[in-house]
XYZ file of C-alpha atoms in Angstrom:
508
model
C 14.626 -16.328 -16.373
C 15.843 -19.744 -17.445
C 19.000 -18.639 -19.245
C 19.854 -16.388 -16.309
C 20.400 -19.335 -13.995
C 23.541 -18.989 -11.934
C 23.572 -15.207 -12.186
C 23.000 -13.016 -9.125
C 19.471 -11.664 -8.815
C 18.669 -8.092 -7.895
C 15.216 -7.376 -6.496
C 13.989 -3.837 -7.110
C 10.887 -2.800 -5.190
C 8.768 0.052 -6.535
C 6.231 1.413 -4.084
C 3.898 3.453 -6.288
C 1.995 5.496 -3.746
C -0.955 7.819 -3.958
C 0.841 10.649 -2.143
C 4.493 9.630 -2.444
C 6.519 6.812 -3.979
C 9.761 5.040 -3.196
C 12.226 2.524 -4.605
C 14.427 0.025 -2.766
C 16.760 -2.729 -3.932
C 18.772 -5.688 -2.658
C 20.675 -8.690 -3.988
C 18.654 -11.834 -3.367
C 20.311 -14.550 -1.232
C 23.506 -12.532 -0.887
C 25.163 -12.838 2.552
C 24.040 -10.076 4.923
C 22.182 -8.374 2.096
C 19.909 -5.626 3.354
C 17.629 -3.399 1.307
C 18.928 -0.005 0.266
C 16.724 2.932 -0.560
C 16.913 5.303 -3.488
C 17.433 8.931 -2.477
C 19.042 11.983 -4.053
C 15.835 13.195 -5.699
C 16.179 16.419 -7.674
C 14.508 19.470 -6.139
C 13.630 23.015 -7.190
C 16.412 24.369 -4.978
C 19.031 22.226 -6.697
C 19.944 20.440 -3.458
C 19.180 16.701 -3.741
C 16.675 15.374 -1.221
C 17.724 12.565 1.127
C 14.122 11.453 1.658
C 13.395 7.810 0.851
C 10.080 8.907 -0.670
C 9.423 11.321 -3.517
C 6.056 13.040 -4.100
C 3.756 11.313 -6.589
C 3.256 14.493 -8.599
C 3.572 15.534 -12.242
C 3.497 18.867 -14.039
C 3.172 18.933 -17.828
C 3.909 22.637 -18.301
C 1.921 25.336 -20.025
C -0.371 24.649 -22.965
C 2.263 25.744 -25.491
C 4.895 23.408 -24.070
C 3.345 20.207 -22.732
C 6.659 18.387 -23.117
C 8.205 20.413 -20.293
C 7.576 17.619 -17.789
C 8.532 18.042 -14.142
C 7.903 15.551 -11.387
C 8.387 14.818 -7.700
C 10.113 17.563 -5.731
C 10.620 19.663 -8.883
C 6.984 20.500 -9.603
C 6.270 24.250 -9.357
C 3.636 26.070 -7.328
C 0.795 25.683 -9.807
C -2.840 24.607 -9.599
C -2.282 22.205 -12.508
C 0.202 20.019 -10.636
C -1.173 16.507 -11.089
C -1.512 14.252 -8.041
C -3.744 11.318 -7.110
C -3.194 10.010 -10.653
C -2.657 6.474 -9.355
C -6.427 6.022 -9.066
C -6.998 7.119 -12.675
C -5.808 3.673 -13.723
C -8.925 2.097 -12.169
C -12.405 2.221 -13.730
C -14.840 4.379 -11.764
C -17.136 1.420 -11.149
C -14.298 -0.419 -9.394
C -13.390 2.443 -7.064
C -14.905 2.734 -3.589
C -17.219 5.725 -3.270
C -14.917 7.577 -0.881
C -12.283 7.696 -3.639
C -14.547 7.832 -6.679
C -16.334 10.990 -5.529
C -13.378 12.668 -3.812
C -12.401 16.213 -4.858
C -8.792 15.060 -5.233
C -9.700 12.540 -7.931
C -12.008 15.045 -9.624
C -9.107 17.492 -9.855
C -6.826 14.782 -11.267
C -9.411 14.057 -13.978
C -9.671 17.767 -14.774
C -5.931 18.039 -15.320
C -5.882 14.768 -17.297
C -8.437 16.184 -19.734
C -6.544 19.467 -19.934
C -3.216 17.859 -20.862
C -4.974 15.336 -23.145
C -3.303 12.270 -21.689
C -4.656 8.805 -20.912
C -4.332 7.241 -17.435
C -1.786 4.748 -18.794
C 0.301 7.567 -20.291
C 0.207 9.613 -17.078
C 1.200 6.734 -14.805
C 3.776 5.648 -17.392
C 5.284 9.138 -17.547
C 5.722 9.159 -13.766
C 7.138 5.630 -13.668
C 9.628 6.560 -16.395
C 10.997 9.478 -14.378
C 11.020 7.421 -11.183
C 12.834 4.567 -12.909
C 15.480 6.624 -14.714
C 16.548 8.315 -11.495
C 16.378 5.089 -9.476
C 18.369 2.910 -11.880
C 21.107 5.528 -12.137
C 21.217 5.743 -8.334
C 21.309 1.933 -7.961
C 24.067 1.318 -10.502
C 26.212 4.138 -9.141
C 25.720 3.051 -5.527
C 26.634 -0.585 -6.246
C 29.276 0.189 -8.886
C 27.535 -2.010 -11.462
C 28.021 -0.024 -14.645
C 25.323 0.685 -17.216
C 24.596 -2.914 -18.327
C 25.286 -5.333 -15.468
C 24.930 -9.045 -16.264
C 22.419 -9.952 -13.555
C 18.860 -11.145 -13.214
C 16.432 -8.376 -12.288
C 13.118 -8.955 -10.532
C 10.963 -5.848 -10.272
C 8.301 -5.901 -7.562
C 5.603 -3.261 -7.623
C 2.860 -2.521 -5.126
C -0.834 -2.359 -5.886
C -3.806 -1.868 -3.570
C -5.461 -5.071 -2.380
C -8.803 -3.913 -3.774
C -7.580 -3.297 -7.327
C -9.226 -5.445 -10.022
C -7.267 -7.360 -12.633
C -7.911 -4.727 -15.308
C -6.019 -2.126 -13.256
C -2.976 -4.392 -12.952
C -3.036 -4.938 -16.713
C -2.991 -1.155 -17.192
C -0.076 -0.856 -14.783
C 1.813 -3.325 -16.998
C 0.977 -1.152 -20.010
C 2.181 1.893 -18.069
C 5.439 0.062 -17.334
C 5.741 -0.638 -21.064
C 5.075 3.052 -21.798
C 7.854 3.901 -19.339
C 10.247 1.533 -21.128
C 10.777 -0.819 -18.183
C 9.627 -4.003 -19.912
C 12.339 -3.696 -22.551
C 15.054 -2.374 -20.251
C 16.547 -5.817 -19.605
C 16.809 -9.024 -21.676
C 13.568 -10.969 -21.270
C 15.330 -14.114 -20.101
C 16.860 -12.198 -17.181
C 13.851 -10.111 -16.190
C 10.793 -10.786 -14.052
C 7.890 -8.723 -12.735
C 5.837 -9.365 -9.625
C 2.938 -7.563 -7.988
C 2.398 -7.321 -4.240
C -0.457 -5.740 -2.378
C 0.549 -2.732 -0.291
C -0.781 -4.154 2.925
C 0.492 -7.732 2.544
C 4.125 -6.571 2.358
C 4.136 -4.973 5.775
C 1.966 -7.713 7.242
C 4.261 -10.523 6.092
C 7.357 -8.642 7.230
C 5.890 -8.008 10.677
C 4.598 -11.558 11.044
C 7.965 -13.015 10.032
C 9.715 -10.786 12.528
C 7.395 -11.422 15.461
C 5.722 -14.812 14.969
C 7.896 -17.027 17.167
C 8.361 -14.766 20.143
C 4.716 -13.739 20.242
C 3.546 -17.349 20.439
C 0.982 -17.274 17.641
C -1.091 -20.454 17.390
C -3.114 -22.065 14.613
C -6.366 -20.175 14.225
C -5.082 -16.939 15.723
C -6.136 -13.853 13.790
C -3.798 -11.037 12.785
C -5.200 -7.715 11.579
C -3.113 -5.466 9.332
C -4.048 -1.788 9.112
C -2.451 0.173 6.272
C -3.011 3.842 7.122
C -1.442 5.550 4.154
C -1.592 9.021 2.706
C -5.109 8.979 1.300
C -6.945 5.875 2.448
C -6.866 3.374 5.278
C -7.304 -0.329 4.479
C -7.731 -3.172 6.939
C -7.096 -6.842 6.123
C -7.408 -9.878 8.404
C -5.244 -13.009 8.320
C -5.560 -16.357 10.083
C -2.560 -18.489 11.081
C -2.776 -21.737 9.098
C 0.596 -23.415 9.619
C 3.512 -23.424 12.042
C 6.214 -25.143 10.018
C 6.580 -23.313 7.744
C 4.840 -20.368 9.337
C 1.960 -19.373 7.051
C -1.076 -17.126 7.174
C -4.132 -16.938 4.925
C -6.242 -13.932 4.064
C -9.818 -14.772 4.888
C -13.375 -13.588 4.347
C -16.897 -14.834 4.597
C -18.211 -16.091 1.267
C -21.781 -14.831 1.510
C -21.978 -12.729 4.641
C -22.415 -15.650 7.024
C -20.812 -19.017 7.687
C -22.940 -22.166 7.860
C -22.490 -24.244 10.978
C -20.564 -27.065 9.307
C -18.877 -25.296 6.427
C -16.348 -22.553 5.837
C -15.471 -20.936 2.527
C -11.880 -19.776 2.248
C -11.579 -17.489 -0.751
C -8.676 -15.703 -2.342
C -10.041 -12.192 -2.029
C -9.369 -10.300 1.174
C -11.441 -8.877 3.964
C -10.733 -5.223 3.474
C -12.347 -2.024 4.582
C -11.431 1.404 3.305
C -11.909 4.953 4.506
C -10.687 8.359 3.394
C -8.862 8.995 6.651
C -5.215 8.960 5.625
C -2.428 11.361 6.530
C -3.273 13.843 3.773
C -6.494 14.709 5.574
C -4.570 15.565 8.722
C -2.677 18.137 6.696
C -5.898 19.460 5.160
C -7.512 19.832 8.580
C -4.399 21.568 9.895
C -4.439 23.936 6.932
C -8.112 24.698 7.577
C -7.275 25.488 11.213
C -4.297 27.719 10.365
C -5.533 29.784 7.403
C -8.253 31.696 9.318
C -5.558 32.779 11.813
C -3.437 34.350 9.062
C -4.034 38.039 8.449
C -6.266 38.868 5.457
C -3.461 40.948 3.955
C -1.186 37.926 3.701
C -3.900 35.710 2.256
C -4.768 38.314 -0.381
C -1.240 38.732 -1.735
C -0.096 35.103 -1.669
C -1.360 32.482 -4.068
C -3.354 29.825 -2.278
C -1.177 27.026 -3.664
C 2.014 28.664 -2.345
C 0.443 29.238 1.062
C -0.750 25.628 1.229
C 2.725 24.380 0.351
C 4.278 26.465 3.145
C 1.702 25.237 5.662
C 2.304 21.660 4.532
C 6.028 22.039 5.241
C 5.294 23.373 8.727
C 2.925 20.483 9.377
C 5.359 17.766 8.308
C 8.452 19.158 10.022
C 7.187 20.992 13.117
C 3.793 19.582 14.095
C 2.988 15.950 13.226
C 6.199 14.397 14.675
C 5.473 15.886 18.117
C 1.707 15.489 18.637
C 2.183 12.591 21.076
C 4.498 14.555 23.365
C 3.414 16.248 26.594
C 3.269 19.850 25.399
C 0.783 22.705 25.648
C 0.700 23.666 21.992
C 2.605 24.832 18.944
C 3.916 28.173 17.749
C 3.563 27.923 13.989
C 6.041 30.177 12.212
C 4.819 31.539 8.911
C 7.677 32.109 6.414
C 8.713 35.759 6.348
C 8.144 35.866 2.595
C 4.470 35.156 3.211
C 3.981 37.638 6.029
C 3.908 41.356 6.728
C 5.897 41.100 9.987
C 9.491 40.141 10.696
C 8.720 37.195 13.001
C 5.160 36.027 12.364
C 3.759 33.349 14.652
C 0.448 31.582 15.129
C -0.239 29.752 18.386
C -2.295 26.557 18.210
C -3.182 24.694 21.442
C -2.396 20.977 21.564
C -6.088 20.270 22.231
C -6.991 21.748 18.855
C -4.459 19.531 17.077
C -5.482 16.371 18.927
C -9.256 16.869 19.096
C -10.084 18.732 15.896
C -7.368 17.496 13.543
C -6.433 14.008 14.728
C -9.610 13.137 16.618
C -12.083 12.467 13.750
C -9.546 10.468 11.711
C -8.312 8.429 14.667
C -11.938 7.629 15.486
C -12.538 6.378 11.932
C -9.488 4.109 12.106
C -10.558 2.819 15.511
C -14.026 2.049 14.111
C -12.515 0.156 11.159
C -10.425 -1.954 13.512
C -13.342 -2.589 15.866
C -15.450 -3.752 12.905
C -12.707 -6.156 11.829
C -12.338 -7.468 15.365
C -16.090 -8.050 15.590
C -16.131 -9.728 12.169
C -13.241 -12.050 12.988
C -14.679 -12.936 16.388
C -18.078 -13.693 14.860
C -16.548 -15.694 12.019
C -14.637 -17.963 14.390
C -17.407 -18.497 16.952
C -18.809 -21.558 15.258
C -18.864 -25.227 16.160
C -15.461 -26.959 16.288
C -16.803 -29.043 13.394
C -16.865 -26.053 11.065
C -13.249 -26.309 9.941
C -9.731 -27.067 11.063
C -9.090 -23.404 11.854
C -12.271 -23.006 13.869
C -11.530 -26.211 15.780
C -8.138 -24.937 16.862
C -9.279 -21.398 17.606
C -12.452 -22.208 19.515
C -10.538 -22.760 22.755
C -9.219 -19.177 22.811
C -11.043 -16.414 24.619
C -9.342 -13.817 22.436
C -8.346 -14.989 18.958
C -7.225 -11.524 17.806
C -3.581 -11.749 18.813
C -1.881 -9.013 16.826
C -2.694 -5.743 15.067
C -0.065 -4.409 12.675
C -0.049 -0.689 11.893
C 1.740 0.393 8.739
C 1.742 3.250 6.249
C 2.635 6.885 6.840
C -0.202 7.557 9.281
C 0.032 4.053 10.718
C 3.498 4.849 12.048
C 2.206 7.844 14.010
C 3.125 7.477 17.716
C -0.023 9.385 18.660
C -2.278 7.023 16.695
C -0.525 4.050 18.309
C -0.981 5.552 21.774
C -4.731 6.095 21.295
C -5.351 2.644 19.807
C -3.476 0.934 22.638
C -5.929 2.587 25.035
C -8.948 1.689 22.869
C -7.929 -1.931 22.213
C -6.103 -2.940 25.417
C -6.335 -6.731 25.017
C -4.514 -6.930 21.675
C -0.829 -6.354 20.978
C -0.260 -3.489 18.536
C 3.000 -3.097 16.648
C 4.127 -0.535 14.095
C 5.827 -1.932 11.000
C 7.601 0.276 8.479
C 7.621 -2.548 5.933
C 11.296 -2.050 5.109
C 12.582 -5.233 3.595
C 9.118 -6.695 3.215
C 9.498 -7.103 -0.538
C 12.687 -9.080 -0.128
C 11.432 -11.265 2.733
C 8.302 -11.972 0.732
C 10.186 -12.893 -2.438
C 12.196 -15.469 -0.482
C 9.442 -16.978 1.654
C 5.978 -16.201 0.278
C 4.796 -16.924 -3.223
C 1.260 -18.225 -2.951
C -0.761 -15.042 -2.862
C 1.350 -12.846 -5.104
C 0.537 -11.633 -8.576
C 3.419 -13.118 -10.556
C 3.965 -11.945 -14.110
C 6.320 -13.553 -16.576
C 6.967 -13.511 -20.308
C 6.281 -16.710 -22.199
C 6.845 -15.678 -25.795
C 8.693 -12.702 -27.207
C 5.647 -12.007 -29.384
C 3.338 -11.626 -26.394
C 2.067 -8.030 -26.218
C 1.742 -8.253 -22.430
C 2.765 -10.886 -19.884
C 0.650 -13.836 -18.922
C -0.909 -13.406 -15.511
C -0.984 -16.184 -12.948
C -2.613 -15.798 -9.551
C -5.060 -17.461 -7.214
C -7.966 -15.567 -8.740
C -7.000 -16.932 -12.161
C -6.783 -13.658 -14.028
C -6.768 -14.439 -17.728
C -5.821 -12.294 -20.677
C -7.972 -12.782 -23.766
C -6.942 -10.422 -26.544
C -6.841 -7.073 -24.725
C -9.608 -7.745 -22.247
C -9.062 -9.036 -18.728
C -11.507 -11.243 -16.837
C -11.498 -12.273 -13.208
C -12.526 -15.876 -12.636
C -13.561 -16.594 -9.054
C -13.646 -20.029 -7.531
C -14.305 -21.331 -4.036
C -12.558 -23.805 -1.802
C -15.044 -25.600 0.444
C -13.684 -27.098 3.658
C -15.722 -29.768 5.470
C -14.888 -31.618 8.675
C -16.608 -34.879 9.697
C -14.615 -35.474 12.917
C -12.306 -37.974 11.196
C -11.291 -36.358 7.906
C -11.039 -32.901 6.338
C -12.591 -32.630 2.880
C -11.457 -30.021 0.341
C -13.683 -29.338 -2.668
C -13.172 -26.874 -5.521
C -16.311 -25.157 -6.817
C -16.773 -23.059 -9.934
C -20.161 -21.605 -10.879
C -21.800 -23.681 -8.133
C -20.440 -26.917 -9.614
C -17.915 -29.154 -7.853
C -14.851 -29.649 -10.027
C -13.164 -32.121 -7.699
C -12.497 -33.019 -4.089
C -9.980 -34.700 -1.847
C -9.775 -35.580 1.848
C -6.997 -36.026 4.380
C -7.083 -37.562 7.883
C -7.585 -35.072 10.689
C -4.921 -35.243 13.370
C -6.195 -33.766 16.642
C -2.732 -33.707 18.218
């Protein structure tokens, strides 16, 4: 954005979610600038929704009219409503088994074949609708007019486990949606962030000083979203400026005198997100509904009504001291004037929440064990191990984020299960904007070099390269050695040392 120097810069964050999506924006470096959130989504009722998230759903219409596209809150009650399409952008071989073989993804593929669309076209169609509404909302809210003379940096989320090929397809989907040509190239930039790193960086920035984090302390971020739960571990590597590094073991174990710090993340995934709470609740409620109601109401309509009851009347109150819930079935779906179903709180907590909370607890316990094992080596292993070896508990902070991660009941249970570690809930609001200003090392940064380039160059720590239309991921290793006097850094590629350098080790 060279020729845009001196112009104000607007950062627009697009959170493309599996279950729901959202858009936020802010002016970078403006005094007292805080992120604002796009709302006013169109609905079937005609009353705009004030939610900051809109469902990640598409409906292409009947076979004779596939151009009758509806999205978000406006999709009808139909079995061919397309959801979970975000994962279509990833090759099956790159998906974890719990997503690859899920019935939700199988249904998305069925609808994709039926409407004869490619994954890039489907994601692009959704992004186009999301963008058109969001840009109109942004310009009207800030009084900018249709063509404001500003720099625009679009930040978009992607799962930490996505390969480079998926990010390339997202760029193609953005092109299909018209975003890449929406602004002059010299005043436009595009950046990728991982879902989990946004909330982690925001929480760490907010809490680092007052929580007294030291070099070598480990922070675990748990992103419990709608469909999956991912866990990533970070180690504190610097105080001034405050910095953390994602870490993993290179080959499953660390040698006594050597540590490999790589650019990929320690991440674990499970299908235990918030959507499965709703599914379990639906499974508990439907048998209690009279057969007459179930016979005359389409299953999709009944599921949608139950979902509304779950989100508004049940899930926000599970942590409270109550005996149970009286679930009101909409009169239109019942044969009585005031239909009610009573569900004890024990059923909700033990049968609905219990299995999923246990899975999340197990993921966190595995990460705690991994981090503790990783950092239990000789002080000679690395700088980080030297500083952390004096701590009895190096896991200092667990950050819960995502829709399910912000559940007060989940937080309450995990505090009891992991009593020696501070747990905080982080909504991630403003994380994009904090990260743009203070973190650049681990981000996927995309920029245009030539107007003739079909897609942007990609620069990142994994060295993703674009050759023709094929993407390759080149992995390299940073070897860290400590000989009591100096720290040696060596770069390896294909088991060959490309170069090395050492610095004195200051024990103070």
